C-alpha cells in the first residue's frame, strides 16, 4: 500500500511539473527556498514520510494519531513559550505538514489537535442553517481556547495550533459580528499568537484534491475560505505565507524551515 501510494505521488508530481506553473500569489513575507543540496538530500526522506501520511489519512481519515512519539531532547531548560498558528484553506496540506512536524521535531514542540475535529468528531451536529453554523463556530472557539490553556502548563518551546481562534471568523455566516458574539476582539485574539504560517490552497488542476471523501468543499469554495483567512490574518506582524506549489515536497520543506527558525537554539541540536 505504501509503495503504491509513493509511486502515485511521483506520478502526480511529474504531471504537475509538466504543466505551465500557475501564477503565485503575492506573499506578505517571502519564505526562503531550500538550497539545491538540501533539497537533494531531503526529498527522499520527506517523500517516505508524506507517503505514510497519505496512507494513514486514507485508512483513518485523520493524521492525528496517538502512535507518533516526538523525538527526545536533551534540553531541560525552561522555555519561553511561542504559540504559532498553522492555517490555510481546505486542501492546503496543513494536516500532512502537522504529521511531518510530529516526526521531525523534538518533544518541546507541542502540536495541538484541531478543535473542529474534536467538536464534530464528538458528535456535535453539522447543521447547514445559520444558527447551527454559528453554534458550531462558538463551540470550536471555546474548545480551541481550552486546548491552548492546557498547553500553557507544559514546558514547550512552541505550541503549534492547528488553526487559531481567529480562523472561526472566516466560517462565520451572516452579518453579525463574530467577535462581539464571543465577547472578544480580533486584535485581542491575534495578539495571542507569536506567529502565523498560512499554507495557500492550490486551485483545481494545480494540486487541489477534490477526490477526498472527507473534503466537502469544491475548489471554488476552498478558494473563498482561503481568501477569507488571508484577509482575517493580514494585520498579524509575523505572518509567513507559503504559496501553492505543484511540488508538495517543496511546500512542506519550506514550512518545516520556518518552524525550525522559531525553535530555540537549545533544541535545534538535541534531538535523537
PDB file of C-alpha atoms in Angstrom:
ATOM      1  CA  UNK A   1       0.000   0.000   0.000  1.00  0.00           C
ATOM      2  CA  UNK A   2       2.726   2.480   0.975  1.00  0.00           C
ATOM      3  CA  UNK A   3       4.763   1.639  -2.142  1.00  0.00           C
ATOM      4  CA  UNK A   4       1.756   2.154  -4.394  1.00  0.00           C
ATOM      5  CA  UNK A   5       0.995   5.475  -2.739  1.00  0.00           C
ATOM      6  CA  UNK A   6       4.616   6.608  -3.075  1.00  0.00           C
ATOM      7  CA  UNK A   7       4.596   5.822  -6.804  1.00  0.00           C
ATOM      8  CA  UNK A   8       1.322   7.726  -7.162  1.00  0.00           C
ATOM      9  CA  UNK A   9       2.919  10.775  -5.552  1.00  0.00           C
ATOM     10  CA  UNK A  10       5.827  10.719  -8.000  1.00  0.00           C
ATOM     11  CA  UNK A  11       3.463  10.351 -10.985  1.00  0.00           C
ATOM     12  CA  UNK A  12       1.261  13.226  -9.835  1.00  0.00           C
ATOM     13  CA  UNK A  13       4.294  15.427  -9.243  1.00  0.00           C
ATOM     14  CA  UNK A  14       5.641  14.662 -12.712  1.00  0.00           C
ATOM     15  CA  UNK A  15       2.318  15.543 -14.325  1.00  0.00           C
ATOM     16  CA  UNK A  16       2.050  18.756 -12.353  1.00  0.00           C
ATOM     17  CA  UNK A  17       5.612  19.733 -13.260  1.00  0.00           C
ATOM     18  CA  UNK A  18       4.884  19.257 -16.959  1.00  0.00           C
ATOM     19  CA  UNK A  19       2.035  21.795 -16.872  1.00  0.00           C
ATOM     20  CA  UNK A  20       2.572  25.528 -17.025  1.00  0.00           C
ATOM     21  CA  UNK A  21       3.022  26.755 -13.471  1.00  0.00           C
ATOM     22  CA  UNK A  22       0.133  28.816 -12.087  1.00  0.00           C
ATOM     23  CA  UNK A  23       0.706  32.394 -11.065  1.00  0.00           C
ATOM     24  CA  UNK A  24       1.978  32.522  -7.483  1.00  0.00           C
ATOM     25  CA  UNK A  25       0.004  34.954  -5.304  1.00  0.00           C
ATOM     26  CA  UNK A  26       1.826  37.823  -3.659  1.00  0.00           C
ATOM     27  CA  UNK A  27       3.177  36.948  -0.222  1.00  0.00           C
ATOM     28  CA  UNK A  28       3.495  39.049   2.855  1.00  0.00           C
ATOM     29  CA  UNK A  29       6.865  37.518   3.658  1.00  0.00           C
ATOM     30  CA  UNK A  30       8.866  35.593   1.103  1.00  0.00           C
ATOM     31  CA  UNK A  31       9.819  32.293   2.685  1.00  0.00           C
ATOM     32  CA  UNK A  32      13.291  31.035   1.730  1.00  0.00           C
ATOM     33  CA  UNK A  33      13.542  28.307  -0.865  1.00  0.00           C
ATOM     34  CA  UNK A  34      15.718  25.383   0.213  1.00  0.00           C
ATOM     35  CA  UNK A  35      19.119  25.085  -1.422  1.00  0.00           C
ATOM     36  CA  UNK A  36      19.733  22.518  -4.124  1.00  0.00           C
ATOM     37  CA  UNK A  37      21.901  20.337  -1.898  1.00  0.00           C
ATOM     38  CA  UNK A  38      19.405  20.468   0.958  1.00  0.00           C
ATOM     39  CA  UNK A  39      16.547  19.520  -1.330  1.00  0.00           C
ATOM     40  CA  UNK A  40      18.543  16.714  -2.899  1.00  0.00           C
ATOM     41  CA  UNK A  41      19.198  15.157   0.488  1.00  0.00           C
ATOM     42  CA  UNK A  42      15.770  15.844   1.960  1.00  0.00           C
ATOM     43  CA  UNK A  43      13.403  14.814  -0.825  1.00  0.00           C
ATOM     44  CA  UNK A  44      13.602  11.014  -0.373  1.00  0.00           C
ATOM     45  CA  UNK A  45      13.306  11.488   3.389  1.00  0.00           C
ATOM     46  CA  UNK A  46      10.192  13.657   3.099  1.00  0.00           C
ATOM     47  CA  UNK A  47       8.742  11.518   0.297  1.00  0.00           C
ATOM     48  CA  UNK A  48       8.660   8.464   2.546  1.00  0.00           C
ATOM     49  CA  UNK A  49       7.062  10.438   5.357  1.00  0.00           C
ATOM     50  CA  UNK A  50       4.454  12.059   3.104  1.00  0.00           C
ATOM     51  CA  UNK A  51       3.568   8.658   1.646  1.00  0.00           C
ATOM     52  CA  UNK A  52       2.987   7.403   5.179  1.00  0.00           C
ATOM     53  CA  UNK A  53       0.854  10.456   5.973  1.00  0.00           C
ATOM     54  CA  UNK A  54      -1.382   9.857   2.963  1.00  0.00           C
ATOM     55  CA  UNK A  55      -1.707   6.166   3.813  1.00  0.00           C
ATOM     56  CA  UNK A  56      -2.840   6.988   7.351  1.00  0.00           C
ATOM     57  CA  UNK A  57      -5.304   9.581   6.046  1.00  0.00           C
ATOM     58  CA  UNK A  58      -6.846   7.066   3.681  1.00  0.00           C
ATOM     59  CA  UNK A  59      -7.144   4.473   6.441  1.00  0.00           C
ATOM     60  CA  UNK A  60      -8.274   6.633   9.343  1.00  0.00           C
ATOM     61  CA  UNK A  61      -9.450   9.913   7.880  1.00  0.00           C
ATOM     62  CA  UNK A  62      -7.040  11.820  10.100  1.00  0.00           C
ATOM     63  CA  UNK A  63      -3.328  12.289  10.656  1.00  0.00           C
ATOM     64  CA  UNK A  64      -3.778  12.981  14.370  1.00  0.00           C
ATOM     65  CA  UNK A  65      -2.700   9.600  15.657  1.00  0.00           C
ATOM     66  CA  UNK A  66      -1.578   8.601  19.108  1.00  0.00           C
ATOM     67  CA  UNK A  67       1.252   6.322  17.943  1.00  0.00           C
ATOM     68  CA  UNK A  68       3.602   9.116  16.834  1.00  0.00           C
ATOM     69  CA  UNK A  69       6.221   9.778  19.504  1.00  0.00           C
ATOM     70  CA  UNK A  70       8.036  13.094  19.322  1.00  0.00           C
ATOM     71  CA  UNK A  71      11.834  12.915  19.359  1.00  0.00           C
ATOM     72  CA  UNK A  72      13.563  13.245  22.702  1.00  0.00           C
ATOM     73  CA  UNK A  73      15.574  16.347  23.529  1.00  0.00           C
ATOM     74  CA  UNK A  74      18.488  16.717  25.938  1.00  0.00           C
ATOM     75  CA  UNK A  75      17.479  20.288  26.756  1.00  0.00           C
ATOM     76  CA  UNK A  76      15.991  20.707  30.245  1.00  0.00           C
ATOM     77  CA  UNK A  77      15.826  24.490  30.416  1.00  0.00           C
ATOM     78  CA  UNK A  78      12.624  26.441  30.964  1.00  0.00           C
ATOM     79  CA  UNK A  79      11.373  27.744  27.631  1.00  0.00           C
ATOM     80  CA  UNK A  80       9.615  30.951  26.704  1.00  0.00           C
ATOM     81  CA  UNK A  81       6.510  29.578  25.039  1.00  0.00           C
ATOM     82  CA  UNK A  82       5.758  30.648  21.477  1.00  0.00           C
ATOM     83  CA  UNK A  83       2.246  29.919  20.260  1.00  0.00           C
ATOM     84  CA  UNK A  84       2.203  29.546  16.456  1.00  0.00           C
ATOM     85  CA  UNK A  85      -0.805  29.015  14.190  1.00  0.00           C
ATOM     86  CA  UNK A  86      -0.766  26.853  11.084  1.00  0.00           C
ATOM     87  CA  UNK A  87      -3.710  27.943   8.962  1.00  0.00           C
ATOM     88  CA  UNK A  88      -4.924  27.716   5.388  1.00  0.00           C
ATOM     89  CA  UNK A  89      -7.930  26.787   3.322  1.00  0.00           C
ATOM     90  CA  UNK A  90      -9.135  23.247   2.649  1.00  0.00           C
ATOM     91  CA  UNK A  91      -6.661  21.119   0.731  1.00  0.00           C
ATOM     92  CA  UNK A  92      -3.648  23.303   1.524  1.00  0.00           C
ATOM     93  CA  UNK A  93      -1.676  20.395   3.006  1.00  0.00           C
ATOM     94  CA  UNK A  94      -1.918  21.595   6.584  1.00  0.00           C
ATOM     95  CA  UNK A  95      -2.689  18.206   8.096  1.00  0.00           C
ATOM     96  CA  UNK A  96       0.146  16.431   6.275  1.00  0.00           C
ATOM     97  CA  UNK A  97       2.599  19.122   7.394  1.00  0.00           C
ATOM     98  CA  UNK A  98       1.493  18.690  11.013  1.00  0.00           C
ATOM     99  CA  UNK A  99       2.229  14.978  10.796  1.00  0.00           C
ATOM    100  CA  UNK A 100       5.698  15.742   9.453  1.00  0.00           C
ATOM    101  CA  UNK A 101       6.242  18.127  12.371  1.00  0.00           C
ATOM    102  CA  UNK A 102       5.404  15.328  14.804  1.00  0.00           C
ATOM    103  CA  UNK A 103       8.071  13.163  13.223  1.00  0.00           C
ATOM    104  CA  UNK A 104      10.742  15.822  12.653  1.00  0.00           C
ATOM    105  CA  UNK A 105      10.826  17.888  15.848  1.00  0.00           C
ATOM    106  CA  UNK A 106      11.586  17.223  19.487  1.00  0.00           C
ATOM    107  CA  UNK A 107       9.022  16.914  22.258  1.00  0.00           C
ATOM    108  CA  UNK A 108       9.341  20.614  23.078  1.00  0.00           C
ATOM    109  CA  UNK A 109       7.142  21.285  20.048  1.00  0.00           C
ATOM    110  CA  UNK A 110       3.604  20.552  21.187  1.00  0.00           C
ATOM    111  CA  UNK A 111       1.127  20.025  18.350  1.00  0.00           C
ATOM    112  CA  UNK A 112      -2.481  20.700  19.299  1.00  0.00           C
ATOM    113  CA  UNK A 113      -5.320  18.779  17.656  1.00  0.00           C
ATOM    114  CA  UNK A 114      -7.811  20.644  15.503  1.00  0.00           C
ATOM    115  CA  UNK A 115     -10.693  21.943  17.613  1.00  0.00           C
ATOM    116  CA  UNK A 116     -13.204  21.455  14.793  1.00  0.00           C
ATOM    117  CA  UNK A 117     -12.236  17.787  14.542  1.00  0.00           C
ATOM    118  CA  UNK A 118     -12.853  17.354  18.271  1.00  0.00           C
ATOM    119  CA  UNK A 119     -16.215  19.133  18.089  1.00  0.00           C
ATOM    120  CA  UNK A 120     -17.618  17.321  15.068  1.00  0.00           C
ATOM    121  CA  UNK A 121     -15.876  14.040  15.864  1.00  0.00           C
ATOM    122  CA  UNK A 122     -17.534  14.125  19.279  1.00  0.00           C
ATOM    123  CA  UNK A 123     -20.988  14.229  17.743  1.00  0.00           C
ATOM    124  CA  UNK A 124     -21.733  17.947  17.514  1.00  0.00           C
ATOM    125  CA  UNK A 125     -24.390  18.175  14.773  1.00  0.00           C
ATOM    126  CA  UNK A 126     -23.458  19.612  11.394  1.00  0.00           C
ATOM    127  CA  UNK A 127     -26.408  21.878  10.660  1.00  0.00           C
ATOM    128  CA  UNK A 128     -26.347  23.936   7.474  1.00  0.00           C
ATOM    129  CA  UNK A 129     -28.779  26.590   8.680  1.00  0.00           C
ATOM    130  CA  UNK A 130     -27.296  29.799  10.014  1.00  0.00           C
ATOM    131  CA  UNK A 131     -27.996  29.188  13.711  1.00  0.00           C
ATOM    132  CA  UNK A 132     -26.421  25.758  13.565  1.00  0.00           C
ATOM    133  CA  UNK A 133     -23.295  27.068  11.852  1.00  0.00           C
ATOM    134  CA  UNK A 134     -22.959  29.877  14.393  1.00  0.00           C
ATOM    135  CA  UNK A 135     -23.343  27.415  17.271  1.00  0.00           C
ATOM    136  CA  UNK A 136     -20.633  25.194  15.791  1.00  0.00           C
ATOM    137  CA  UNK A 137     -18.171  28.083  15.452  1.00  0.00           C
ATOM    138  CA  UNK A 138     -18.781  29.177  19.046  1.00  0.00           C
ATOM    139  CA  UNK A 139     -18.141  25.623  20.245  1.00  0.00           C
ATOM    140  CA  UNK A 140     -14.948  25.397  18.173  1.00  0.00           C
ATOM    141  CA  UNK A 141     -13.720  28.724  19.569  1.00  0.00           C
ATOM    142  CA  UNK A 142     -14.122  27.656  23.200  1.00  0.00           C
ATOM    143  CA  UNK A 143     -12.541  24.245  22.611  1.00  0.00           C
ATOM    144  CA  UNK A 144      -9.566  25.967  20.945  1.00  0.00           C
ATOM    145  CA  UNK A 145      -9.140  28.342  23.877  1.00  0.00           C
ATOM    146  CA  UNK A 146      -9.147  25.477  26.378  1.00  0.00           C
ATOM    147  CA  UNK A 147      -6.672  23.438  24.316  1.00  0.00           C
ATOM    148  CA  UNK A 148      -4.312  26.400  24.338  1.00  0.00           C
ATOM    149  CA  UNK A 149      -4.854  26.963  28.050  1.00  0.00           C
ATOM    150  CA  UNK A 150      -3.925  23.347  28.812  1.00  0.00           C
ATOM    151  CA  UNK A 151      -0.789  23.537  26.654  1.00  0.00           C
ATOM    152  CA  UNK A 152       0.450  26.605  28.540  1.00  0.00           C
ATOM    153  CA  UNK A 153       1.164  24.384  31.547  1.00  0.00           C
ATOM    154  CA  UNK A 154       3.686  22.269  29.609  1.00  0.00           C
ATOM    155  CA  UNK A 155       7.333  23.296  29.226  1.00  0.00           C
ATOM    156  CA  UNK A 156       7.002  23.678  25.467  1.00  0.00           C
ATOM    157  CA  UNK A 157       9.170  25.868  23.274  1.00  0.00           C
ATOM    158  CA  UNK A 158       6.488  26.004  20.587  1.00  0.00           C
ATOM    159  CA  UNK A 159       2.790  25.234  20.790  1.00  0.00           C
ATOM    160  CA  UNK A 160       1.699  24.649  17.210  1.00  0.00           C
ATOM    161  CA  UNK A 161      -2.027  25.224  16.754  1.00  0.00           C
ATOM    162  CA  UNK A 162      -3.999  23.503  14.010  1.00  0.00           C
ATOM    163  CA  UNK A 163      -5.845  26.751  13.257  1.00  0.00           C
ATOM    164  CA  UNK A 164      -6.326  29.515  15.803  1.00  0.00           C
ATOM    165  CA  UNK A 165      -9.274  31.264  17.419  1.00  0.00           C
ATOM    166  CA  UNK A 166      -9.182  33.871  14.642  1.00  0.00           C
ATOM    167  CA  UNK A 167      -9.987  31.286  11.946  1.00  0.00           C
ATOM    168  CA  UNK A 168     -13.605  30.983  13.033  1.00  0.00           C
ATOM    169  CA  UNK A 169     -14.386  34.406  11.589  1.00  0.00           C
ATOM    170  CA  UNK A 170     -13.795  33.006   8.089  1.00  0.00           C
ATOM    171  CA  UNK A 171     -16.537  30.430   8.644  1.00  0.00           C
ATOM    172  CA  UNK A 172     -18.982  32.723  10.461  1.00  0.00           C
ATOM    173  CA  UNK A 173     -22.249  33.152   8.486  1.00  0.00           C
ATOM    174  CA  UNK A 174     -24.322  36.279   8.180  1.00  0.00           C
ATOM    175  CA  UNK A 175     -23.734  39.927   9.047  1.00  0.00           C
ATOM    176  CA  UNK A 176     -23.493  39.547  12.831  1.00  0.00           C
ATOM    177  CA  UNK A 177     -20.084  40.256  14.309  1.00  0.00           C
ATOM    178  CA  UNK A 178     -18.160  37.102  15.221  1.00  0.00           C
ATOM    179  CA  UNK A 179     -16.077  38.872  17.861  1.00  0.00           C
ATOM    180  CA  UNK A 180     -18.922  40.628  19.672  1.00  0.00           C
ATOM    181  CA  UNK A 181     -20.817  37.368  19.994  1.00  0.00           C
ATOM    182  CA  UNK A 182     -17.828  35.857  21.802  1.00  0.00           C
ATOM    183  CA  UNK A 183     -17.059  38.879  23.971  1.00  0.00           C
ATOM    184  CA  UNK A 184     -13.635  39.468  22.425  1.00  0.00           C
ATOM    185  CA  UNK A 185     -11.937  41.380  19.606  1.00  0.00           C
ATOM    186  CA  UNK A 186      -9.924  40.430  16.553  1.00  0.00           C
ATOM    187  CA  UNK A 187      -6.894  42.318  17.868  1.00  0.00           C
ATOM    188  CA  UNK A 188      -7.052  40.554  21.229  1.00  0.00           C
ATOM    189  CA  UNK A 189      -7.220  37.122  19.622  1.00  0.00           C
ATOM    190  CA  UNK A 190      -4.407  37.794  17.137  1.00  0.00           C
ATOM    191  CA  UNK A 191      -2.148  39.023  19.931  1.00  0.00           C
ATOM    192  CA  UNK A 192      -2.298  35.547  21.494  1.00  0.00           C
ATOM    193  CA  UNK A 193      -0.096  34.139  18.723  1.00  0.00           C
ATOM    194  CA  UNK A 194       3.620  34.722  18.214  1.00  0.00           C
ATOM    195  CA  UNK A 195       3.465  33.891  14.504  1.00  0.00           C
ATOM    196  CA  UNK A 196       1.133  32.638  11.789  1.00  0.00           C
ATOM    197  CA  UNK A 197       2.020  30.319   8.912  1.00  0.00           C
ATOM    198  CA  UNK A 198      -0.552  30.340   6.116  1.00  0.00           C
ATOM    199  CA  UNK A 199      -0.457  27.488   3.606  1.00  0.00           C
ATOM    200  CA  UNK A 200      -2.283  28.634   0.468  1.00  0.00           C
ATOM    201  CA  UNK A 201      -4.866  26.335  -1.082  1.00  0.00           C
ATOM    202  CA  UNK A 202      -3.948  25.219  -4.617  1.00  0.00           C
ATOM    203  CA  UNK A 203      -6.523  25.703  -7.373  1.00  0.00           C
ATOM    204  CA  UNK A 204      -8.257  22.805  -9.083  1.00  0.00           C
ATOM    205  CA  UNK A 205      -5.889  21.277 -11.613  1.00  0.00           C
ATOM    206  CA  UNK A 206      -2.823  22.507  -9.726  1.00  0.00           C
ATOM    207  CA  UNK A 207      -2.899  20.271  -6.679  1.00  0.00           C
ATOM    208  CA  UNK A 208      -6.336  20.673  -5.080  1.00  0.00           C
ATOM    209  CA  UNK A 209      -7.669  17.250  -4.154  1.00  0.00           C
ATOM    210  CA  UNK A 210     -11.442  17.199  -4.531  1.00  0.00           C
ATOM    211  CA  UNK A 211     -11.469  13.400  -4.589  1.00  0.00           C
ATOM    212  CA  UNK A 212     -11.042  13.127  -0.821  1.00  0.00           C
ATOM    213  CA  UNK A 213     -14.407  11.894   0.556  1.00  0.00           C
ATOM    214  CA  UNK A 214     -13.741  13.768   3.808  1.00  0.00           C
ATOM    215  CA  UNK A 215     -13.466  17.102   1.988  1.00  0.00           C
ATOM    216  CA  UNK A 216     -16.851  18.550   1.066  1.00  0.00           C
ATOM    217  CA  UNK A 217     -15.692  21.889  -0.362  1.00  0.00           C
ATOM    218  CA  UNK A 218     -15.441  22.450  -4.093  1.00  0.00           C
ATOM    219  CA  UNK A 219     -12.274  24.090  -5.404  1.00  0.00           C
ATOM    220  CA  UNK A 220     -14.175  27.373  -5.659  1.00  0.00           C
ATOM    221  CA  UNK A 221     -15.460  27.174  -2.063  1.00  0.00           C
ATOM    222  CA  UNK A 222     -11.994  26.223  -0.798  1.00  0.00           C
ATOM    223  CA  UNK A 223     -10.512  29.247  -2.576  1.00  0.00           C
ATOM    224  CA  UNK A 224     -13.100  31.538  -0.957  1.00  0.00           C
ATOM    225  CA  UNK A 225     -12.294  30.217   2.527  1.00  0.00           C
ATOM    226  CA  UNK A 226      -8.569  30.561   1.865  1.00  0.00           C
ATOM    227  CA  UNK A 227      -9.040  34.176   0.732  1.00  0.00           C
ATOM    228  CA  UNK A 228     -11.132  34.944   3.820  1.00  0.00           C
ATOM    229  CA  UNK A 229      -8.414  33.541   6.089  1.00  0.00           C
ATOM    230  CA  UNK A 230      -5.804  35.578   4.238  1.00  0.00           C
ATOM    231  CA  UNK A 231      -7.826  38.740   4.894  1.00  0.00           C
ATOM    232  CA  UNK A 232      -8.568  37.974   8.545  1.00  0.00           C
ATOM    233  CA  UNK A 233      -4.904  37.376   9.463  1.00  0.00           C
ATOM    234  CA  UNK A 234      -3.487  40.202   7.319  1.00  0.00           C
ATOM    235  CA  UNK A 235      -2.657  42.514  10.252  1.00  0.00           C
ATOM    236  CA  UNK A 236      -0.578  39.993  12.167  1.00  0.00           C
ATOM    237  CA  UNK A 237       3.006  41.349  12.355  1.00  0.00           C
ATOM    238  CA  UNK A 238       4.653  37.913  11.997  1.00  0.00           C
ATOM    239  CA  UNK A 239       2.789  36.202   9.195  1.00  0.00           C
ATOM    240  CA  UNK A 240       4.509  33.899   6.716  1.00  0.00           C
ATOM    241  CA  UNK A 241       2.644  32.824   3.605  1.00  0.00           C
ATOM    242  CA  UNK A 242       3.660  29.637   1.821  1.00  0.00           C
ATOM    243  CA  UNK A 243       2.253  29.832  -1.723  1.00  0.00           C
ATOM    244  CA  UNK A 244       0.751  26.843  -3.520  1.00  0.00           C
ATOM    245  CA  UNK A 245       3.190  24.653  -5.388  1.00  0.00           C
ATOM    246  CA  UNK A 246       2.915  21.769  -7.812  1.00  0.00           C
ATOM    247  CA  UNK A 247       5.660  20.152  -5.707  1.00  0.00           C
ATOM    248  CA  UNK A 248       4.271  19.475  -2.236  1.00  0.00           C
ATOM    249  CA  UNK A 249       7.718  18.392  -1.028  1.00  0.00           C
ATOM    250  CA  UNK A 250       8.918  21.930  -1.646  1.00  0.00           C
ATOM    251  CA  UNK A 251       5.921  23.383   0.181  1.00  0.00           C
ATOM    252  CA  UNK A 252       6.411  21.080   3.172  1.00  0.00           C
ATOM    253  CA  UNK A 253      10.159  21.737   3.310  1.00  0.00           C
ATOM    254  CA  UNK A 254       9.665  25.494   3.356  1.00  0.00           C
ATOM    255  CA  UNK A 255       7.124  25.197   6.177  1.00  0.00           C
ATOM    256  CA  UNK A 256       9.436  22.991   8.240  1.00  0.00           C
ATOM    257  CA  UNK A 257      12.255  25.518   7.747  1.00  0.00           C
ATOM    258  CA  UNK A 258      10.061  28.339   9.071  1.00  0.00           C
ATOM    259  CA  UNK A 259       9.257  26.332  12.193  1.00  0.00           C
ATOM    260  CA  UNK A 260      12.882  25.320  12.691  1.00  0.00           C
ATOM    261  CA  UNK A 261      13.838  29.004  12.624  1.00  0.00           C
ATOM    262  CA  UNK A 262      11.417  29.612  15.523  1.00  0.00           C
ATOM    263  CA  UNK A 263      12.948  26.864  17.675  1.00  0.00           C
ATOM    264  CA  UNK A 264      15.300  27.943  20.481  1.00  0.00           C
ATOM    265  CA  UNK A 265      18.961  27.103  19.871  1.00  0.00           C
ATOM    266  CA  UNK A 266      18.983  24.676  22.790  1.00  0.00           C
ATOM    267  CA  UNK A 267      16.508  22.411  20.977  1.00  0.00           C
ATOM    268  CA  UNK A 268      17.907  22.575  17.451  1.00  0.00           C
ATOM    269  CA  UNK A 269      20.713  20.117  18.077  1.00  0.00           C
ATOM    270  CA  UNK A 270      19.372  17.998  20.934  1.00  0.00           C
ATOM    271  CA  UNK A 271      17.130  15.586  19.059  1.00  0.00           C
ATOM    272  CA  UNK A 272      17.749  11.876  18.862  1.00  0.00           C
TER     273      UNK A 272
END
